Short mmCIF file of C-alpha atoms and ligand atoms in Angstrom, two decimals:
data_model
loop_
_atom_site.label_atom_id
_atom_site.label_comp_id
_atom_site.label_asym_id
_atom_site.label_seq_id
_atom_site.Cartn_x
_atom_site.Cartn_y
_atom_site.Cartn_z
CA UNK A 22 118.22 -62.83 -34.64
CA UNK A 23 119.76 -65.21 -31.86
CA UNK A 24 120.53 -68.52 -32.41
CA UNK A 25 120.58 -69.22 -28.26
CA UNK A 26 117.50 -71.25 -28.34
CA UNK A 27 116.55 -70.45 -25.15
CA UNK A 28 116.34 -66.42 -25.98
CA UNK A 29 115.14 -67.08 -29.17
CA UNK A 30 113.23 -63.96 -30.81
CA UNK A 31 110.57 -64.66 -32.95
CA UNK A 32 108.35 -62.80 -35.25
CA UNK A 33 104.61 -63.15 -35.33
CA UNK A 34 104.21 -64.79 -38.41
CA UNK A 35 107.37 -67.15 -37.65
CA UNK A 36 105.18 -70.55 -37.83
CA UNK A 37 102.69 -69.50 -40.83
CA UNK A 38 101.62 -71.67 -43.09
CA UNK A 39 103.35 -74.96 -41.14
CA UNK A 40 101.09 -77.80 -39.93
CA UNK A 41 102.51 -79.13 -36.47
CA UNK A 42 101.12 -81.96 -34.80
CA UNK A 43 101.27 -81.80 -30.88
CA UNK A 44 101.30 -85.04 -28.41
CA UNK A 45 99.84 -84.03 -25.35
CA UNK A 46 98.41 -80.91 -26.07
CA UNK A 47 95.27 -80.82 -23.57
CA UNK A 48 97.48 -79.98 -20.73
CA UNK A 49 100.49 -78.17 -19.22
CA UNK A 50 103.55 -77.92 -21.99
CA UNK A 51 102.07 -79.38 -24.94
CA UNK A 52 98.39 -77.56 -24.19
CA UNK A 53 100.86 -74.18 -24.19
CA UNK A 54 102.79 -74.51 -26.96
CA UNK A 55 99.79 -75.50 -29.16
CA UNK A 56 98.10 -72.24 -28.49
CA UNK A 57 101.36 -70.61 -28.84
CA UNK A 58 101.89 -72.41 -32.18
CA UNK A 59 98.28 -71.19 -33.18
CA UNK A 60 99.18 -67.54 -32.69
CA UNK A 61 102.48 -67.92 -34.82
CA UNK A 62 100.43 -68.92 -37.66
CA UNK A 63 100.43 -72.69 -37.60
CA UNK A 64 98.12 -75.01 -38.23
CA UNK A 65 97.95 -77.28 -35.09
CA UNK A 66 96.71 -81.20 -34.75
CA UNK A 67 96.07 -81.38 -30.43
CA UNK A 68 96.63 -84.81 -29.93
CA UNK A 69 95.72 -86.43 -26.66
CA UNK A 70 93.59 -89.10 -24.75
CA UNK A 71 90.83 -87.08 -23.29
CA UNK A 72 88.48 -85.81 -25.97
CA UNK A 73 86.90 -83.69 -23.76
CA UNK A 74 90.00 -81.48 -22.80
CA UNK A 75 91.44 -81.48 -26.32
CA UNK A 76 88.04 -79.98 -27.52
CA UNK A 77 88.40 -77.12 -24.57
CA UNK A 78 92.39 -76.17 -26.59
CA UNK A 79 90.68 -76.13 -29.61
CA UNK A 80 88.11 -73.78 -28.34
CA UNK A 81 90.71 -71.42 -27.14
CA UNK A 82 92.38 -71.57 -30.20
CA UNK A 83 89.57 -70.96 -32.34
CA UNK A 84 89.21 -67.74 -30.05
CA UNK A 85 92.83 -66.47 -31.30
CA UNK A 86 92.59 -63.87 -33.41
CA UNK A 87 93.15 -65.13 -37.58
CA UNK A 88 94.24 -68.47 -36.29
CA UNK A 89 93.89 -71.52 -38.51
CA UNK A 90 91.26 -73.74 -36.93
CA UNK A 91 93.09 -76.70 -35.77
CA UNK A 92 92.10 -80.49 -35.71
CA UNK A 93 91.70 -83.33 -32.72
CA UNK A 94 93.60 -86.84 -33.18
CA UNK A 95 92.96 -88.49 -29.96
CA UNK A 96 94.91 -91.83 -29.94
CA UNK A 97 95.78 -92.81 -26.16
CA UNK A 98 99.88 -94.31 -26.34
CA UNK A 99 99.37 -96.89 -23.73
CA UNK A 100 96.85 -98.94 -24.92
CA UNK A 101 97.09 -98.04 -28.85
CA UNK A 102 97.65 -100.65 -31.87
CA UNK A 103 99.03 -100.59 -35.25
CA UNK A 104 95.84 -99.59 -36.57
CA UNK A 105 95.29 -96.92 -34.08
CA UNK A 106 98.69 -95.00 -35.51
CA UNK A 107 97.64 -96.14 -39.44
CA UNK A 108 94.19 -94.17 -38.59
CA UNK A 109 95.56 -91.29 -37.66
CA UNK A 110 98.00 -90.66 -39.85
CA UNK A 111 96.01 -91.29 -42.85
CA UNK A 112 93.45 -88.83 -41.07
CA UNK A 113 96.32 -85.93 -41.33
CA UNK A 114 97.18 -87.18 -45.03
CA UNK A 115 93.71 -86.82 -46.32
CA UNK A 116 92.27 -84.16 -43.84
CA UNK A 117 95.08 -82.18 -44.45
CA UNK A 118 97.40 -83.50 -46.88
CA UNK A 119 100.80 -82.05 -45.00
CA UNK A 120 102.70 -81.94 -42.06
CA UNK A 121 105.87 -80.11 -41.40
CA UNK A 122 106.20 -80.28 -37.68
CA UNK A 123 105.91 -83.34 -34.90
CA UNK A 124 106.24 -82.38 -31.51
CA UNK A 125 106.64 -85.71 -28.70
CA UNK A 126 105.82 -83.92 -25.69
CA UNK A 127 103.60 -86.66 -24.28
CA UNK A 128 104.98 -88.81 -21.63
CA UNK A 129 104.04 -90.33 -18.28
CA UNK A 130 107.15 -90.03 -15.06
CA UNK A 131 105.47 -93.33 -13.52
CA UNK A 132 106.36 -94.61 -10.27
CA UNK A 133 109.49 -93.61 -8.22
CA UNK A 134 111.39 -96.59 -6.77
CA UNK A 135 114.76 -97.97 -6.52
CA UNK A 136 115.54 -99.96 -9.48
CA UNK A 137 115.39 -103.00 -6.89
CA UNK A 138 111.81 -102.26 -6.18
CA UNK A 139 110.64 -101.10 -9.48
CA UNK A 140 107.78 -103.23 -10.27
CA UNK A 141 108.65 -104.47 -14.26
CA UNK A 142 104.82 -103.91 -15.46
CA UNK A 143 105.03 -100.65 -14.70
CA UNK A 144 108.72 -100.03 -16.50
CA UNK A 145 107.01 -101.16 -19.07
CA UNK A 146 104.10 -99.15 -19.70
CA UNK A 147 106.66 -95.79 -19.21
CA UNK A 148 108.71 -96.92 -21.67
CA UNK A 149 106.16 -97.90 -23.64
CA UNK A 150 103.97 -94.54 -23.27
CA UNK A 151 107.41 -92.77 -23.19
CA UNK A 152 109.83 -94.10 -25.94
CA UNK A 153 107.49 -96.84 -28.25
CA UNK A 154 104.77 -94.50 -28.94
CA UNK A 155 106.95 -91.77 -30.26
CA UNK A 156 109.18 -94.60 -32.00
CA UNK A 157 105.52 -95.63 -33.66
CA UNK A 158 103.67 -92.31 -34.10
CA UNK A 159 106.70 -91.18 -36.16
CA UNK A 160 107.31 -93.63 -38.21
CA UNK A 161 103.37 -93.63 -39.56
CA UNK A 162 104.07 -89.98 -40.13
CA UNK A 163 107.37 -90.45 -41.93
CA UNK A 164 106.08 -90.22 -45.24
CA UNK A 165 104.26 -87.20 -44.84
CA UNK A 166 107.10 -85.37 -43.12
CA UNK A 167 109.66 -86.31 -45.40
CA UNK A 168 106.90 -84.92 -48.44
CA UNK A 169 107.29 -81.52 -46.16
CA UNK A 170 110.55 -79.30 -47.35
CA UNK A 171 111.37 -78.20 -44.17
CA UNK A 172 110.37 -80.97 -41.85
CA UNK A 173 111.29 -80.79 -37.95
CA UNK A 174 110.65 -83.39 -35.46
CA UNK A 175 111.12 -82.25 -31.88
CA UNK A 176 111.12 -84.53 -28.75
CA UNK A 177 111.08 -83.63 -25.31
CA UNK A 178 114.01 -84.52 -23.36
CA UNK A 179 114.67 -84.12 -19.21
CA UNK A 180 117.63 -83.62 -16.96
CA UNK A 181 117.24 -87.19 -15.44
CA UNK A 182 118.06 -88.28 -19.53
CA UNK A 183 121.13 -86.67 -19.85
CA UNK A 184 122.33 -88.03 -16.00
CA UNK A 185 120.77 -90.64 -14.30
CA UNK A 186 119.64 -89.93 -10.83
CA UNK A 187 118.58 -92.29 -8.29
CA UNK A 188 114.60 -93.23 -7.89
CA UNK A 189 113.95 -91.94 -11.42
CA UNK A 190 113.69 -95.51 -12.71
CA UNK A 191 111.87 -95.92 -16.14
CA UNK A 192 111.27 -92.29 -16.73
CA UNK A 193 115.12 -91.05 -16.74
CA UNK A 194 116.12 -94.14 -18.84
CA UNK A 195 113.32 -93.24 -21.20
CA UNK A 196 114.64 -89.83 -22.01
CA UNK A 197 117.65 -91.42 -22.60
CA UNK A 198 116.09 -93.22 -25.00
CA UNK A 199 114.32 -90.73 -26.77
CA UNK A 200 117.74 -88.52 -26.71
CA UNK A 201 118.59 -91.96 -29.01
CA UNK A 202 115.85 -92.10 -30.81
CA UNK A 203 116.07 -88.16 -31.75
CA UNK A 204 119.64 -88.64 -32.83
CA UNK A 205 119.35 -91.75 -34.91
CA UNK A 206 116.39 -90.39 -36.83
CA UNK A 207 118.36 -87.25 -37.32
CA UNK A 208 121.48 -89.33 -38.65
CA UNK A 209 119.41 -91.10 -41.49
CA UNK A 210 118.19 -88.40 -42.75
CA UNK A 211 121.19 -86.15 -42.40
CA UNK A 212 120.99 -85.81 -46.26
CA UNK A 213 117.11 -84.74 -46.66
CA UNK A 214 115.12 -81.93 -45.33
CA UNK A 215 113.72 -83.55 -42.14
CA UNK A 216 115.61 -82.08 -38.56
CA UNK A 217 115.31 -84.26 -35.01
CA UNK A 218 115.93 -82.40 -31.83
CA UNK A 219 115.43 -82.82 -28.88
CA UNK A 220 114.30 -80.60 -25.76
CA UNK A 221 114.70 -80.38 -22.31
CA UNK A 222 112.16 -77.90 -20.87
CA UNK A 223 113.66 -78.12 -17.55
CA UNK A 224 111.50 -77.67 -14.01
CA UNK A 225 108.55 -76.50 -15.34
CA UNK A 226 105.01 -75.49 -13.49
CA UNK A 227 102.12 -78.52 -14.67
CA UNK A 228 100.75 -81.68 -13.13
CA UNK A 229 103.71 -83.90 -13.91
CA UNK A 230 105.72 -81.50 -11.89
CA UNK A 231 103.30 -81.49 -9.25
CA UNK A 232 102.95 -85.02 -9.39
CA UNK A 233 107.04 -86.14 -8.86
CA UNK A 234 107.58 -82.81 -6.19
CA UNK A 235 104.51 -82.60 -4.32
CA UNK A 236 106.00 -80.32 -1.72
CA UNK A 237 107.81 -77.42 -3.33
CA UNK A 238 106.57 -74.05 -4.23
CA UNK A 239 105.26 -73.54 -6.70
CA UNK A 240 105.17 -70.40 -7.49
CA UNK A 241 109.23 -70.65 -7.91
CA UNK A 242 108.74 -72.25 -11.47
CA UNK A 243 108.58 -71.22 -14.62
CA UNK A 244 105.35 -71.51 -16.41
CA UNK A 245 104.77 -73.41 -19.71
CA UNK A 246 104.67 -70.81 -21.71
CA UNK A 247 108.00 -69.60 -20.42
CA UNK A 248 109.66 -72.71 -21.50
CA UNK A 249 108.53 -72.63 -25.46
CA UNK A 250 111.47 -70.81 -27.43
CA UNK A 251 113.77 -73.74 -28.20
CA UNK A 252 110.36 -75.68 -29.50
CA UNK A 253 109.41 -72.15 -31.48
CA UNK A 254 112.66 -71.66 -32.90
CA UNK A 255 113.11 -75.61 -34.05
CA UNK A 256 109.88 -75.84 -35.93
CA UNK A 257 110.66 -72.78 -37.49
CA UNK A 258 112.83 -71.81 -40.38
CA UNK A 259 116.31 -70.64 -38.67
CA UNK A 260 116.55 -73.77 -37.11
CA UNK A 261 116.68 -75.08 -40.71
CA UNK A 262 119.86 -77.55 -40.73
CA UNK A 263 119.99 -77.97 -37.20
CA UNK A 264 119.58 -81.50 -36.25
CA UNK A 265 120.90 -84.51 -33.89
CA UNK A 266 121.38 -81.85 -30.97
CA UNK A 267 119.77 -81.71 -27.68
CA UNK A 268 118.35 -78.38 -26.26
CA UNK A 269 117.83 -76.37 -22.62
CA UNK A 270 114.66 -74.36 -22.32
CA UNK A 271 116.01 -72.86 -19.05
P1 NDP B 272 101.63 -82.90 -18.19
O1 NDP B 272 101.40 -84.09 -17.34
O2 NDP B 272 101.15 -81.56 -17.78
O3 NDP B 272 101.08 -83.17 -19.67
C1 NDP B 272 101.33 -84.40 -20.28
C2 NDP B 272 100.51 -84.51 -21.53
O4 NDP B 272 100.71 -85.85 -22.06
C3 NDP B 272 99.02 -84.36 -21.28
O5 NDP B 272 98.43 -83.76 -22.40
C4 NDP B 272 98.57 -85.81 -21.14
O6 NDP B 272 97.21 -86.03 -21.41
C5 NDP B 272 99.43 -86.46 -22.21
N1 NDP B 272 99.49 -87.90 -22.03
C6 NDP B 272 99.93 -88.58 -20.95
N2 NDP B 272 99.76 -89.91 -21.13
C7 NDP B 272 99.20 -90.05 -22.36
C8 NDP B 272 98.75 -91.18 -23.10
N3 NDP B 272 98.81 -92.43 -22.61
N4 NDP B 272 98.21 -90.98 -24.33
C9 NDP B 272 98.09 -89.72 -24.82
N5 NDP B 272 98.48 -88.62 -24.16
C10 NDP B 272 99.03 -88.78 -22.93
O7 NDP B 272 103.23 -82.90 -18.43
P2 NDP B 272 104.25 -81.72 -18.79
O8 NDP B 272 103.60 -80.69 -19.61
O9 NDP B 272 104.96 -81.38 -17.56
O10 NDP B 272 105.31 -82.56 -19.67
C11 NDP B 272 105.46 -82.41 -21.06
C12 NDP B 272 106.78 -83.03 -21.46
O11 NDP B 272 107.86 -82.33 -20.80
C13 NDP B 272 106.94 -84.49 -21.05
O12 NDP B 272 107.61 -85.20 -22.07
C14 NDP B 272 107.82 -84.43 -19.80
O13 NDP B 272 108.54 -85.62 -19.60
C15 NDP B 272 108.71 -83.26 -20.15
N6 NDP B 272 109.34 -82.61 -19.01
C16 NDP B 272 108.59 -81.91 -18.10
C17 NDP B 272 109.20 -81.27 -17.04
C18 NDP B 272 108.42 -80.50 -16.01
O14 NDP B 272 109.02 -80.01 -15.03
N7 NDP B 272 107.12 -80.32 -16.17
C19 NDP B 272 110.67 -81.31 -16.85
C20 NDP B 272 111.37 -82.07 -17.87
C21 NDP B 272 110.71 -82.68 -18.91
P3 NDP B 272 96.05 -85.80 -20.26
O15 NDP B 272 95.75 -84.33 -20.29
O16 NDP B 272 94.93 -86.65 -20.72
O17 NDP B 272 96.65 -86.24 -18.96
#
């Protein structure tokens, strides 16, 4: 098998059995690699803010062939409390009593200024939606990941968080930040069976593209579900001992 993430070759059944929760799974990446996950053989928790699209993954899902019928946790990270995270994850210890895979795909790129115009409110709730919420919704979920024997925590990383580049303001210092976050988590549990990753899916066709690059085409860009082998092959079992490292989709 390869071990180049990005041409990763996986076998059908390369996910069975796993329970994978999935931040911003109603739409664009996240919404792909759930169903993606589903067809593997995973059990998926779609977590988003909008009931209503969540419900329409979970109907697709439900229409896979043999897939395990997945669950909804819809928590929205900007305005969620301490509560809001306890809820959920003692919803996924007693609903389901496991989880082997976490996923952060959910972010927001925010506004596009100078740093001399970037209005600090709105710094805030990126970073906030971006970096505290995965910072939060892990932690809750520590316990049952660490329970898990081959636990993998991915989170989604960008270009702009590996090099900053002008006019990407809070967004490009939050994937810095979550390229921290990854590697610390990954360097306190270098000893147990929990992995941290992270992923940079790279241009990639959804409404966060649209939204920063209103005017290019299109139809040069590759497509969510082009973009999911690095995430396939890290929440599966020959990424087992990989961890602190930071991934290229394309
Ligand atoms: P989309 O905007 O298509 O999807 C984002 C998802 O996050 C949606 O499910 C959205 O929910 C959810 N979300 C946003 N805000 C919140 C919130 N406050 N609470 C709960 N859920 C929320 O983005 P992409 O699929 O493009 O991005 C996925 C990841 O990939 C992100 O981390 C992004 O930074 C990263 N990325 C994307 C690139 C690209 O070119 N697309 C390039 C590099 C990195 P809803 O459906 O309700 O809006």
């Amino acid at each position: 098998m390869s071990t180049d993430p990005r041409a990763y070759k996986y076998s059908g059944d390369v996910l069975q059995d796993r329970v994978i929760l999935i931040t911003g799974s109603s739409d664009g990446i996240g919404r792909a690699l759930a169903l993606e996950a589903a067809r593997l053989g995973a059990q998926v928790i779609l977590h988003g803010r909008n009931a209503k699209k969540l419900e329409k993954v979970y109907d697709e899902i439900l229409a896979i062939d043999g897939a395990a019928r997945p669950s909804i946790a819809v928590l929205d990270l900007a305005s969620a409390n301490a509560d809001g995270y306890t809820t959920l994850a003692n919803s996924v210890a007693d609903d389901i009593g496991r989880l082997d895979g976490l996923v952060h795909n959910a972010a927001i790129v925010g506004d596009r200024f100078s740093i001399e115009q970037y209005d600090a409110v709105a710094w805030q709730k990126v970073m906030h939606v971006n970096v505290t919420a995965s910072f939060a919704l892990t932690q809750v979920l520590l316990p049952l990941l660490r329970a898990s024997d081959d636990a993998s925590v991915v989170f989604t990383s960008s270009g702009v968080g590996r090099t900053g580049r002008a006019y990407w303001g809070a967004y490009a210092a939050s994937k810095f930040a979550i390229e921290g976050l990854s590697q610390v988590l990954a360097d306190e549990h270098r000893h147990a069976s929990l992995r941290s990753n992270c992923v940079n899916p790279g241009a990639t066709r959804t409404g966060m593209r649209l939204e920063a690059f209103p005017a290019e085409d299109r139809s040069l860009l590759k497509t969510p579900e082009q973009v999911l082998a690095p995430y396939i092959y890290l929440l599966g079992p020959d990424s087992r001992g990989v961890t602190g490292q930071s991934f290229d989709s394309q």
